[in-house]
Amino acid sequence: MNLNIKGKVAVITAASRGLGKAVAEALAAEGVNIAICSRNKSAIEKTGEYISNRYGIEVLSIPCDITKRKDIENLKNETIKKYGTVHILFTNSGGPPTGKTLDFKTEDFRQAIELNLMSMIELVYTFVPYMIKQRWGRIIASTSISVKQPIDNIALSNVSRVGVIAFIKTLSREIGGYNISSNIIAPGYIKTERVENLIRNRMEKEKISYEDVSGDIIKNIPLKRIGKPEEFGSLVAYLSSEAAAYINGETILIDGGMYKGLF
Ligand code: NAD
């Protein structure tokens, strides 16, 4: 299948590692010009260099904390200076701390909403004018399976991510006429450094083996394995493409069938 996105420009946030990096690689492999960001300058530059060498393309690597408006403004200025416009926006951020509802203060919820919801809204407001002007755009917001079924012990994440669905679904109805699709991806378990760390933390805490912890996760996944970052990257590349032009306003799970609901 020809994805037909060679030469388009994509902004990918929280991309020094994990899901964001996998998306950057998948789009780079399709010949998309990419601007990647994360908070740490040396980490994002290292990832940019790796992708540039591996795929033989230039990569714009910008340090940017997506909870800070001035950092997003700088990300926009540098991207527009280099590429002139933006066609694809993939929004992603770090996860908030784990814990149960009453472990937290109200201020913790405010911070989680800044990290997972407000940053995405700020990014959309920043880049959507370019998509409207050129009458072509793809907005893909990454969330979590928790938007379909709350997960135990991640109260901040469960609460702060659902607004992303309402925002993107609303937006998809308003700007579709400009040939802009807006969709949400909801991953289950994908084997990034974060998930590796979660497994190792549980091993230490519960004094059990790597196989015990991963077996406990996998028993709830019909495909009997944790997902690969490149599988997540492929889905985003597809949604970014001409081939997926008619998919709009959807929340797409990538979870090996872990979600048990019918809808
Ligand atoms: P990760 O820890 O491997 O990578 C997170 C990335 O986000 C890093 O590049 C980090 O530098 C960057 N980042 C964090 N805060 C940032 C900020 N304020 N501004 C800019 N960059 C920032 O995590 P991951 O596994 O890739 O997950 C990414 C997101 O997806 C997280 O929110 C996570 O909770 C969520 N998620 C992941 C999975 C999974 O299985 N990996 C499943 C569901 C949801």
PDB file of C-alpha atoms and ligand atoms in Angstrom:
ATOM      1  CA  MET A   1       0.000   0.000   0.000  1.00  0.00           C
ATOM      2  CA  ASN A   2       1.301   3.409  -0.920  1.00  0.00           C
ATOM      3  CA  LEU A   3       0.810   5.724   2.039  1.00  0.00           C
ATOM      4  CA  ASN A   4       1.578   8.702  -0.178  1.00  0.00           C
ATOM      5  CA  ILE A   5       2.941  11.001   2.523  1.00  0.00           C
ATOM      6  CA  LYS A   6       6.519  11.435   1.320  1.00  0.00           C
ATOM      7  CA  GLY A   7       7.550  15.068   1.707  1.00  0.00           C
ATOM      8  CA  LYS A   8       4.809  15.953   4.226  1.00  0.00           C
ATOM      9  CA  VAL A   9       5.842  17.588   7.511  1.00  0.00           C
ATOM     10  CA  ALA A  10       5.070  16.047  10.903  1.00  0.00           C
ATOM     11  CA  VAL A  11       5.429  17.329  14.466  1.00  0.00           C
ATOM     12  CA  ILE A  12       5.806  14.529  17.005  1.00  0.00           C
ATOM     13  CA  THR A  13       5.862  15.343  20.707  1.00  0.00           C
ATOM     14  CA  ALA A  14       7.420  13.435  23.617  1.00  0.00           C
ATOM     15  CA  ALA A  15       9.611  11.612  21.125  1.00  0.00           C
ATOM     16  CA  SER A  16      13.040  11.048  22.696  1.00  0.00           C
ATOM     17  CA  ARG A  17      11.993   7.460  23.388  1.00  0.00           C
ATOM     18  CA  GLY A  18       9.036   5.107  23.566  1.00  0.00           C
ATOM     19  CA  LEU A  19       5.850   5.619  21.564  1.00  0.00           C
ATOM     20  CA  GLY A  20       6.842   9.066  20.251  1.00  0.00           C
ATOM     21  CA  LYS A  21      10.173   7.761  18.967  1.00  0.00           C
ATOM     22  CA  ALA A  22       8.446   4.796  17.290  1.00  0.00           C
ATOM     23  CA  VAL A  23       6.094   7.197  15.504  1.00  0.00           C
ATOM     24  CA  ALA A  24       9.013   9.374  14.410  1.00  0.00           C
ATOM     25  CA  GLU A  25      10.726   6.293  12.958  1.00  0.00           C
ATOM     26  CA  ALA A  26       7.597   5.067  11.161  1.00  0.00           C
ATOM     27  CA  LEU A  27       7.022   8.464   9.549  1.00  0.00           C
ATOM     28  CA  ALA A  28      10.720   8.937   8.716  1.00  0.00           C
ATOM     29  CA  ALA A  29      10.635   5.565   6.956  1.00  0.00           C
ATOM     30  CA  GLU A  30       7.812   6.940   4.762  1.00  0.00           C
ATOM     31  CA  GLY A  31       9.929   9.957   3.785  1.00  0.00           C
ATOM     32  CA  VAL A  32       8.061  12.433   6.008  1.00  0.00           C
ATOM     33  CA  ASN A  33      10.047  15.458   7.233  1.00  0.00           C
ATOM     34  CA  ILE A  34       9.904  15.315  10.998  1.00  0.00           C
ATOM     35  CA  ALA A  35      10.225  17.719  13.913  1.00  0.00           C
ATOM     36  CA  ILE A  36      10.535  15.870  17.213  1.00  0.00           C
ATOM     37  CA  CYS A  37      10.543  17.219  20.746  1.00  0.00           C
ATOM     38  CA  SER A  38      10.918  16.249  24.368  1.00  0.00           C
ATOM     39  CA  ARG A  39      12.083  18.062  27.498  1.00  0.00           C
ATOM     40  CA  ASN A  40      15.724  17.056  27.565  1.00  0.00           C
ATOM     41  CA  LYS A  41      17.970  18.667  24.921  1.00  0.00           C
ATOM     42  CA  SER A  42      20.662  16.004  24.754  1.00  0.00           C
ATOM     43  CA  ALA A  43      18.118  13.132  24.768  1.00  0.00           C
ATOM     44  CA  ILE A  44      16.067  14.555  21.902  1.00  0.00           C
ATOM     45  CA  GLU A  45      19.191  15.421  19.895  1.00  0.00           C
ATOM     46  CA  LYS A  46      20.522  11.890  20.364  1.00  0.00           C
ATOM     47  CA  THR A  47      17.235  10.423  19.088  1.00  0.00           C
ATOM     48  CA  GLY A  48      17.204  12.894  16.176  1.00  0.00           C
ATOM     49  CA  GLU A  49      20.731  11.871  15.204  1.00  0.00           C
ATOM     50  CA  TYR A  50      19.847   8.174  15.388  1.00  0.00           C
ATOM     51  CA  ILE A  51      16.771   8.608  13.153  1.00  0.00           C
ATOM     52  CA  SER A  52      18.655  10.851  10.750  1.00  0.00           C
ATOM     53  CA  ASN A  53      21.442   8.272  10.321  1.00  0.00           C
ATOM     54  CA  ARG A  54      19.120   5.290  10.110  1.00  0.00           C
ATOM     55  CA  TYR A  55      16.654   6.735   7.566  1.00  0.00           C
ATOM     56  CA  GLY A  56      18.975   9.115   5.727  1.00  0.00           C
ATOM     57  CA  ILE A  57      16.843  12.193   6.384  1.00  0.00           C
ATOM     58  CA  GLU A  58      17.287  15.475   8.228  1.00  0.00           C
ATOM     59  CA  VAL A  59      15.498  15.638  11.581  1.00  0.00           C
ATOM     60  CA  LEU A  60      14.636  18.778  13.524  1.00  0.00           C
ATOM     61  CA  SER A  61      15.148  18.022  17.244  1.00  0.00           C
ATOM     62  CA  ILE A  62      13.775  20.639  19.625  1.00  0.00           C
ATOM     63  CA  PRO A  63      13.875  20.618  23.440  1.00  0.00           C
ATOM     64  CA  CYS A  64      10.311  21.435  24.509  1.00  0.00           C
ATOM     65  CA  ASP A  65       8.241  20.896  27.631  1.00  0.00           C
ATOM     66  CA  ILE A  66       4.756  20.640  26.155  1.00  0.00           C
ATOM     67  CA  THR A  67       3.197  21.981  29.356  1.00  0.00           C
ATOM     68  CA  LYS A  68       4.911  25.336  28.666  1.00  0.00           C
ATOM     69  CA  ARG A  69       3.303  27.631  26.113  1.00  0.00           C
ATOM     70  CA  LYS A  70       6.556  29.426  25.290  1.00  0.00           C
ATOM     71  CA  ASP A  71       8.268  26.100  24.522  1.00  0.00           C
ATOM     72  CA  ILE A  72       5.436  25.178  22.133  1.00  0.00           C
ATOM     73  CA  GLU A  73       5.767  28.599  20.501  1.00  0.00           C
ATOM     74  CA  ASN A  74       9.463  27.925  19.988  1.00  0.00           C
ATOM     75  CA  LEU A  75       8.703  24.451  18.571  1.00  0.00           C
ATOM     76  CA  LYS A  76       6.338  26.090  16.079  1.00  0.00           C
ATOM     77  CA  ASN A  77       8.809  28.836  15.126  1.00  0.00           C
ATOM     78  CA  GLU A  78      11.669  26.390  14.524  1.00  0.00           C
ATOM     79  CA  THR A  79       9.444  23.974  12.565  1.00  0.00           C
ATOM     80  CA  ILE A  80       7.994  26.680  10.338  1.00  0.00           C
ATOM     81  CA  LYS A  81      11.430  28.234   9.808  1.00  0.00           C
ATOM     82  CA  LYS A  82      12.762  24.891   8.585  1.00  0.00           C
ATOM     83  CA  TYR A  83       9.819  23.314   6.758  1.00  0.00           C
ATOM     84  CA  GLY A  84       7.360  26.184   6.099  1.00  0.00           C
ATOM     85  CA  THR A  85       4.253  24.310   7.288  1.00  0.00           C
ATOM     86  CA  VAL A  86       2.922  21.289   9.214  1.00  0.00           C
ATOM     87  CA  HIS A  87       0.680  18.549   7.818  1.00  0.00           C
ATOM     88  CA  ILE A  88       0.675  15.919  10.592  1.00  0.00           C
ATOM     89  CA  LEU A  89       0.481  16.499  14.347  1.00  0.00           C
ATOM     90  CA  PHE A  90       1.029  13.550  16.687  1.00  0.00           C
ATOM     91  CA  THR A  91       0.409  14.562  20.307  1.00  0.00           C
ATOM     92  CA  ASN A  92       1.853  12.511  23.132  1.00  0.00           C
ATOM     93  CA  SER A  93       3.223  13.265  26.606  1.00  0.00           C
ATOM     94  CA  GLY A  94       4.692  11.547  29.638  1.00  0.00           C
ATOM     95  CA  GLY A  95       2.348   9.749  32.018  1.00  0.00           C
ATOM     96  CA  PRO A  96       1.369  11.294  35.396  1.00  0.00           C
ATOM     97  CA  PRO A  97       2.421   9.533  38.657  1.00  0.00           C
ATOM     98  CA  THR A  98       0.663   6.287  39.534  1.00  0.00           C
ATOM     99  CA  GLY A  99      -1.624   5.898  42.554  1.00  0.00           C
ATOM    100  CA  LYS A 100      -5.222   5.689  43.747  1.00  0.00           C
ATOM    101  CA  THR A 101      -7.647   8.645  43.777  1.00  0.00           C
ATOM    102  CA  LEU A 102      -7.324   9.492  47.475  1.00  0.00           C
ATOM    103  CA  ASP A 103      -3.512   9.230  47.378  1.00  0.00           C
ATOM    104  CA  PHE A 104      -3.533  12.584  45.559  1.00  0.00           C
ATOM    105  CA  LYS A 105      -4.388  16.206  46.236  1.00  0.00           C
ATOM    106  CA  THR A 106      -6.650  18.213  43.920  1.00  0.00           C
ATOM    107  CA  GLU A 107      -3.532  20.039  42.687  1.00  0.00           C
ATOM    108  CA  ASP A 108      -2.161  16.724  41.349  1.00  0.00           C
ATOM    109  CA  PHE A 109      -5.249  16.380  39.142  1.00  0.00           C
ATOM    110  CA  ARG A 110      -4.727  19.956  37.861  1.00  0.00           C
ATOM    111  CA  GLN A 111      -1.137  19.092  36.916  1.00  0.00           C
ATOM    112  CA  ALA A 112      -2.160  15.845  35.218  1.00  0.00           C
ATOM    113  CA  ILE A 113      -4.790  17.714  33.197  1.00  0.00           C
ATOM    114  CA  GLU A 114      -2.108  20.245  32.159  1.00  0.00           C
ATOM    115  CA  LEU A 115       0.170  17.388  31.068  1.00  0.00           C
ATOM    116  CA  ASN A 116      -2.311  15.138  29.275  1.00  0.00           C
ATOM    117  CA  LEU A 117      -5.131  17.417  28.119  1.00  0.00           C
ATOM    118  CA  MET A 118      -4.139  21.107  28.028  1.00  0.00           C
ATOM    119  CA  SER A 119      -0.810  20.436  26.301  1.00  0.00           C
ATOM    120  CA  MET A 120      -2.676  18.662  23.484  1.00  0.00           C
ATOM    121  CA  ILE A 121      -5.165  21.538  23.155  1.00  0.00           C
ATOM    122  CA  GLU A 122      -2.284  24.047  23.050  1.00  0.00           C
ATOM    123  CA  LEU A 123      -0.545  22.007  20.320  1.00  0.00           C
ATOM    124  CA  VAL A 124      -3.713  21.780  18.218  1.00  0.00           C
ATOM    125  CA  TYR A 125      -4.330  25.556  18.471  1.00  0.00           C
ATOM    126  CA  THR A 126      -0.706  26.164  17.463  1.00  0.00           C
ATOM    127  CA  PHE A 127      -0.549  23.935  14.389  1.00  0.00           C
ATOM    128  CA  VAL A 128      -4.113  23.656  13.053  1.00  0.00           C
ATOM    129  CA  PRO A 129      -4.055  27.070  11.279  1.00  0.00           C
ATOM    130  CA  TYR A 130      -1.392  25.689   8.881  1.00  0.00           C
ATOM    131  CA  MET A 131      -3.566  22.641   8.128  1.00  0.00           C
ATOM    132  CA  ILE A 132      -6.638  24.796   7.515  1.00  0.00           C
ATOM    133  CA  LYS A 133      -4.664  27.114   5.213  1.00  0.00           C
ATOM    134  CA  GLN A 134      -3.372  24.240   3.065  1.00  0.00           C
ATOM    135  CA  ARG A 135      -6.624  22.240   3.339  1.00  0.00           C
ATOM    136  CA  TRP A 136      -4.782  19.087   4.361  1.00  0.00           C
ATOM    137  CA  GLY A 137      -4.072  17.816   7.833  1.00  0.00           C
ATOM    138  CA  ARG A 138      -3.889  14.864  10.182  1.00  0.00           C
ATOM    139  CA  ILE A 139      -4.248  15.225  13.951  1.00  0.00           C
ATOM    140  CA  ILE A 140      -3.525  12.078  15.941  1.00  0.00           C
ATOM    141  CA  ALA A 141      -3.730  12.267  19.729  1.00  0.00           C
ATOM    142  CA  SER A 142      -2.262   9.443  21.762  1.00  0.00           C
ATOM    143  CA  THR A 143      -4.023   8.520  25.017  1.00  0.00           C
ATOM    144  CA  SER A 144      -4.439   5.113  26.673  1.00  0.00           C
ATOM    145  CA  ILE A 145      -6.788   2.142  26.873  1.00  0.00           C
ATOM    146  CA  SER A 146      -7.834   3.812  30.150  1.00  0.00           C
ATOM    147  CA  VAL A 147     -10.149   6.092  28.134  1.00  0.00           C
ATOM    148  CA  LYS A 148     -12.292   3.020  27.428  1.00  0.00           C
ATOM    149  CA  GLN A 149     -11.899   1.222  30.756  1.00  0.00           C
ATOM    150  CA  PRO A 150     -10.278   2.887  33.783  1.00  0.00           C
ATOM    151  CA  ILE A 151      -7.154   1.066  34.989  1.00  0.00           C
ATOM    152  CA  ASP A 152      -6.546   0.418  38.695  1.00  0.00           C
ATOM    153  CA  ASN A 153      -3.917   2.526  40.444  1.00  0.00           C
ATOM    154  CA  ILE A 154      -3.582   5.204  37.749  1.00  0.00           C
ATOM    155  CA  ALA A 155      -6.301   7.604  38.875  1.00  0.00           C
ATOM    156  CA  LEU A 156      -4.574  10.713  37.460  1.00  0.00           C
ATOM    157  CA  SER A 157      -4.211   9.139  34.037  1.00  0.00           C
ATOM    158  CA  ASN A 158      -7.787   7.776  33.999  1.00  0.00           C
ATOM    159  CA  VAL A 159      -9.198  11.241  34.718  1.00  0.00           C
ATOM    160  CA  SER A 160      -6.899  13.481  32.694  1.00  0.00           C
ATOM    161  CA  ARG A 161      -7.073  11.589  29.384  1.00  0.00           C
ATOM    162  CA  VAL A 162     -10.817  11.358  28.712  1.00  0.00           C
ATOM    163  CA  GLY A 163     -11.096  15.055  27.853  1.00  0.00           C
ATOM    164  CA  VAL A 164      -8.791  14.354  24.892  1.00  0.00           C
ATOM    165  CA  ILE A 165     -11.533  12.179  23.374  1.00  0.00           C
ATOM    166  CA  ALA A 166     -14.201  14.870  23.787  1.00  0.00           C
ATOM    167  CA  PHE A 167     -11.915  17.575  22.369  1.00  0.00           C
ATOM    168  CA  ILE A 168     -10.763  15.577  19.323  1.00  0.00           C
ATOM    169  CA  LYS A 169     -14.242  14.207  18.556  1.00  0.00           C
ATOM    170  CA  THR A 170     -15.687  17.730  18.702  1.00  0.00           C
ATOM    171  CA  LEU A 171     -12.864  19.121  16.574  1.00  0.00           C
ATOM    172  CA  SER A 172     -13.220  16.331  14.013  1.00  0.00           C
ATOM    173  CA  ARG A 173     -16.796  17.472  13.344  1.00  0.00           C
ATOM    174  CA  GLU A 174     -15.773  21.107  12.976  1.00  0.00           C
ATOM    175  CA  ILE A 175     -12.701  20.985  10.748  1.00  0.00           C
ATOM    176  CA  GLY A 176     -13.276  17.868   8.638  1.00  0.00           C
ATOM    177  CA  GLY A 177     -14.396  20.103   5.760  1.00  0.00           C
ATOM    178  CA  TYR A 178     -10.813  21.360   5.429  1.00  0.00           C
ATOM    179  CA  ASN A 179      -9.657  17.837   4.592  1.00  0.00           C
ATOM    180  CA  ILE A 180      -8.286  17.432   8.115  1.00  0.00           C
ATOM    181  CA  SER A 181      -8.886  14.192   9.986  1.00  0.00           C
ATOM    182  CA  SER A 182      -8.674  14.080  13.771  1.00  0.00           C
ATOM    183  CA  ASN A 183      -8.348  10.761  15.569  1.00  0.00           C
ATOM    184  CA  ILE A 184      -7.305   9.270  18.886  1.00  0.00           C
ATOM    185  CA  ILE A 185      -5.132   6.231  19.515  1.00  0.00           C
ATOM    186  CA  ALA A 186      -5.558   4.300  22.742  1.00  0.00           C
ATOM    187  CA  PRO A 187      -2.675   1.882  23.435  1.00  0.00           C
ATOM    188  CA  GLY A 188      -2.853  -1.035  25.837  1.00  0.00           C
ATOM    189  CA  TYR A 189       0.602  -2.406  26.724  1.00  0.00           C
ATOM    190  CA  ILE A 190       3.375  -1.482  24.284  1.00  0.00           C
ATOM    191  CA  LYS A 191       6.934  -2.461  25.218  1.00  0.00           C
ATOM    192  CA  THR A 192       8.622   0.896  25.754  1.00  0.00           C
ATOM    193  CA  GLU A 193      11.167   1.841  28.429  1.00  0.00           C
ATOM    194  CA  ARG A 194       8.283   2.994  30.584  1.00  0.00           C
ATOM    195  CA  VAL A 195       6.623  -0.422  30.493  1.00  0.00           C
ATOM    196  CA  GLU A 196      10.005  -2.143  31.047  1.00  0.00           C
ATOM    197  CA  ASN A 197      10.463   0.077  34.134  1.00  0.00           C
ATOM    198  CA  LEU A 198       6.960  -0.748  35.375  1.00  0.00           C
ATOM    199  CA  ILE A 199       7.765  -4.455  35.087  1.00  0.00           C
ATOM    200  CA  ARG A 200      11.125  -4.067  36.869  1.00  0.00           C
ATOM    201  CA  ASN A 201       9.575  -1.967  39.658  1.00  0.00           C
ATOM    202  CA  ARG A 202       6.974  -4.669  40.279  1.00  0.00           C
ATOM    203  CA  MET A 203       9.685  -7.351  40.254  1.00  0.00           C
ATOM    204  CA  GLU A 204      11.538  -5.533  43.008  1.00  0.00           C
ATOM    205  CA  LYS A 205       8.458  -4.653  45.048  1.00  0.00           C
ATOM    206  CA  GLU A 206       6.881  -8.108  44.915  1.00  0.00           C
ATOM    207  CA  LYS A 207      10.171 -10.080  44.756  1.00  0.00           C
ATOM    208  CA  ILE A 208       9.029 -11.977  41.656  1.00  0.00           C
ATOM    209  CA  SER A 209      10.637 -12.695  38.288  1.00  0.00           C
ATOM    210  CA  TYR A 210      10.403 -10.790  34.993  1.00  0.00           C
ATOM    211  CA  GLU A 211       8.394 -13.712  33.554  1.00  0.00           C
ATOM    212  CA  ASP A 212       5.974 -13.621  36.503  1.00  0.00           C
ATOM    213  CA  VAL A 213       5.198  -9.940  36.007  1.00  0.00           C
ATOM    214  CA  SER A 214       4.961 -10.059  32.222  1.00  0.00           C
ATOM    215  CA  GLY A 215       2.909 -13.289  32.466  1.00  0.00           C
ATOM    216  CA  ASP A 216       0.473 -11.482  34.749  1.00  0.00           C
ATOM    217  CA  ILE A 217       0.070  -8.731  32.127  1.00  0.00           C
ATOM    218  CA  ILE A 218      -0.124 -11.092  29.174  1.00  0.00           C
ATOM    219  CA  LYS A 219      -2.832 -13.285  30.711  1.00  0.00           C
ATOM    220  CA  ASN A 220      -5.300 -10.441  30.060  1.00  0.00           C
ATOM    221  CA  ILE A 221      -4.216  -9.970  26.435  1.00  0.00           C
ATOM    222  CA  PRO A 222      -5.845 -12.349  23.904  1.00  0.00           C
ATOM    223  CA  LEU A 223      -2.809 -12.104  21.579  1.00  0.00           C
ATOM    224  CA  LYS A 224      -0.646 -13.316  24.527  1.00  0.00           C
ATOM    225  CA  ARG A 225       2.099 -10.754  24.161  1.00  0.00           C
ATOM    226  CA  ILE A 226       2.889  -7.103  24.827  1.00  0.00           C
ATOM    227  CA  GLY A 227       2.764  -4.887  21.713  1.00  0.00           C
ATOM    228  CA  LYS A 228       5.849  -3.683  19.867  1.00  0.00           C
ATOM    229  CA  PRO A 229       6.553   0.059  19.504  1.00  0.00           C
ATOM    230  CA  GLU A 230       6.861  -0.378  15.719  1.00  0.00           C
ATOM    231  CA  GLU A 231       3.289  -1.755  15.619  1.00  0.00           C
ATOM    232  CA  PHE A 232       2.135   1.460  17.261  1.00  0.00           C
ATOM    233  CA  GLY A 233       4.253   3.489  14.797  1.00  0.00           C
ATOM    234  CA  SER A 234       2.684   1.689  11.804  1.00  0.00           C
ATOM    235  CA  LEU A 235      -0.828   2.583  12.977  1.00  0.00           C
ATOM    236  CA  VAL A 236       0.088   6.264  13.228  1.00  0.00           C
ATOM    237  CA  ALA A 237       1.761   6.191   9.798  1.00  0.00           C
ATOM    238  CA  TYR A 238      -1.399   4.660   8.338  1.00  0.00           C
ATOM    239  CA  LEU A 239      -3.687   7.224   9.997  1.00  0.00           C
ATOM    240  CA  SER A 240      -1.401   9.978   8.686  1.00  0.00           C
ATOM    241  CA  SER A 241      -1.714   8.715   5.139  1.00  0.00           C
ATOM    242  CA  GLU A 242      -3.919   9.387   2.133  1.00  0.00           C
ATOM    243  CA  ALA A 243      -5.049   5.764   2.444  1.00  0.00           C
ATOM    244  CA  ALA A 244      -6.748   6.582   5.777  1.00  0.00           C
ATOM    245  CA  ALA A 245      -8.303   9.862   4.593  1.00  0.00           C
ATOM    246  CA  TYR A 246     -11.861   8.745   5.427  1.00  0.00           C
ATOM    247  CA  ILE A 247     -11.181   7.777   9.053  1.00  0.00           C
ATOM    248  CA  ASN A 248     -12.203  10.725  11.222  1.00  0.00           C
ATOM    249  CA  GLY A 249     -13.268  11.224  14.843  1.00  0.00           C
ATOM    250  CA  GLU A 250     -12.371   7.677  15.860  1.00  0.00           C
ATOM    251  CA  THR A 251     -10.787   6.313  19.013  1.00  0.00           C
ATOM    252  CA  ILE A 252      -8.684   3.359  17.885  1.00  0.00           C
ATOM    253  CA  LEU A 253      -7.441   0.819  20.405  1.00  0.00           C
ATOM    254  CA  ILE A 254      -4.109  -0.925  19.874  1.00  0.00           C
ATOM    255  CA  ASP A 255      -4.114  -3.413  22.718  1.00  0.00           C
ATOM    256  CA  GLY A 256      -3.971  -6.990  21.374  1.00  0.00           C
ATOM    257  CA  GLY A 257      -7.685  -7.329  22.211  1.00  0.00           C
ATOM    258  CA  MET A 258      -7.276  -6.520  25.934  1.00  0.00           C
ATOM    259  CA  TYR A 259     -10.318  -4.215  26.089  1.00  0.00           C
ATOM    260  CA  LYS A 260     -13.344  -6.339  26.923  1.00  0.00           C
ATOM    261  CA  GLY A 261     -16.187  -3.998  25.979  1.00  0.00           C
ATOM    262  CA  LEU A 262     -18.248  -4.320  22.810  1.00  0.00           C
ATOM    263  CA  PHE A 263     -17.961  -0.650  21.762  1.00  0.00           C
TER     264      PHE A 263
HETATM  265  P1  NAD B   1       8.246   6.756  27.842  1.00  0.00           P
HETATM  266  O1  NAD B   1       8.445   7.077  29.278  1.00  0.00           O
HETATM  267  O2  NAD B   1       9.025   5.629  27.247  1.00  0.00           O
HETATM  268  O3  NAD B   1       8.457   8.065  26.955  1.00  0.00           O
HETATM  269  C1  NAD B   1       7.870   9.280  27.360  1.00  0.00           C
HETATM  270  C2  NAD B   1       8.425  10.408  26.514  1.00  0.00           C
HETATM  271  O4  NAD B   1       7.740  11.599  26.900  1.00  0.00           O
HETATM  272  C3  NAD B   1       9.904  10.699  26.713  1.00  0.00           C
HETATM  273  O5  NAD B   1      10.468  11.041  25.475  1.00  0.00           O
HETATM  274  C4  NAD B   1       9.885  11.922  27.625  1.00  0.00           C
HETATM  275  O6  NAD B   1      11.033  12.699  27.516  1.00  0.00           O
HETATM  276  C5  NAD B   1       8.672  12.650  27.088  1.00  0.00           C
HETATM  277  N1  NAD B   1       8.025  13.632  27.950  1.00  0.00           N
HETATM  278  C6  NAD B   1       7.548  13.429  29.198  1.00  0.00           C
HETATM  279  N2  NAD B   1       6.993  14.576  29.657  1.00  0.00           N
HETATM  280  C7  NAD B   1       7.111  15.511  28.689  1.00  0.00           C
HETATM  281  C8  NAD B   1       6.766  16.883  28.580  1.00  0.00           C
HETATM  282  N3  NAD B   1       6.157  17.549  29.582  1.00  0.00           N
HETATM  283  N4  NAD B   1       7.078  17.552  27.434  1.00  0.00           N
HETATM  284  C9  NAD B   1       7.716  16.910  26.416  1.00  0.00           C
HETATM  285  N5  NAD B   1       8.074  15.615  26.463  1.00  0.00           N
HETATM  286  C10 NAD B   1       7.781  14.920  27.589  1.00  0.00           C
HETATM  287  O7  NAD B   1       6.654   6.490  27.732  1.00  0.00           O
HETATM  288  P2  NAD B   1       5.829   5.751  26.594  1.00  0.00           P
HETATM  289  O8  NAD B   1       5.660   4.333  26.977  1.00  0.00           O
HETATM  290  O9  NAD B   1       6.366   6.114  25.276  1.00  0.00           O
HETATM  291  O10 NAD B   1       4.395   6.428  26.810  1.00  0.00           O
HETATM  292  C11 NAD B   1       4.056   7.690  26.278  1.00  0.00           C
HETATM  293  C12 NAD B   1       2.702   8.073  26.834  1.00  0.00           C
HETATM  294  O11 NAD B   1       1.739   7.063  26.497  1.00  0.00           O
HETATM  295  C13 NAD B   1       2.678   8.179  28.366  1.00  0.00           C
HETATM  296  O12 NAD B   1       1.790   9.219  28.717  1.00  0.00           O
HETATM  297  C14 NAD B   1       2.109   6.858  28.808  1.00  0.00           C
HETATM  298  O13 NAD B   1       1.483   6.950  30.054  1.00  0.00           O
HETATM  299  C15 NAD B   1       1.113   6.597  27.683  1.00  0.00           C
HETATM  300  N6  NAD B   1       0.805   5.174  27.512  1.00  0.00           N
HETATM  301  C16 NAD B   1       1.785   4.286  27.234  1.00  0.00           C
HETATM  302  C17 NAD B   1       1.462   2.952  27.093  1.00  0.00           C
HETATM  303  C18 NAD B   1       2.519   1.911  26.805  1.00  0.00           C
HETATM  304  O14 NAD B   1       2.181   0.736  26.854  1.00  0.00           O
HETATM  305  N7  NAD B   1       3.743   2.280  26.497  1.00  0.00           N
HETATM  306  C19 NAD B   1       0.124   2.532  27.231  1.00  0.00           C
HETATM  307  C20 NAD B   1      -0.857   3.476  27.491  1.00  0.00           C
HETATM  308  C21 NAD B   1      -0.504   4.805  27.622  1.00  0.00           C
END
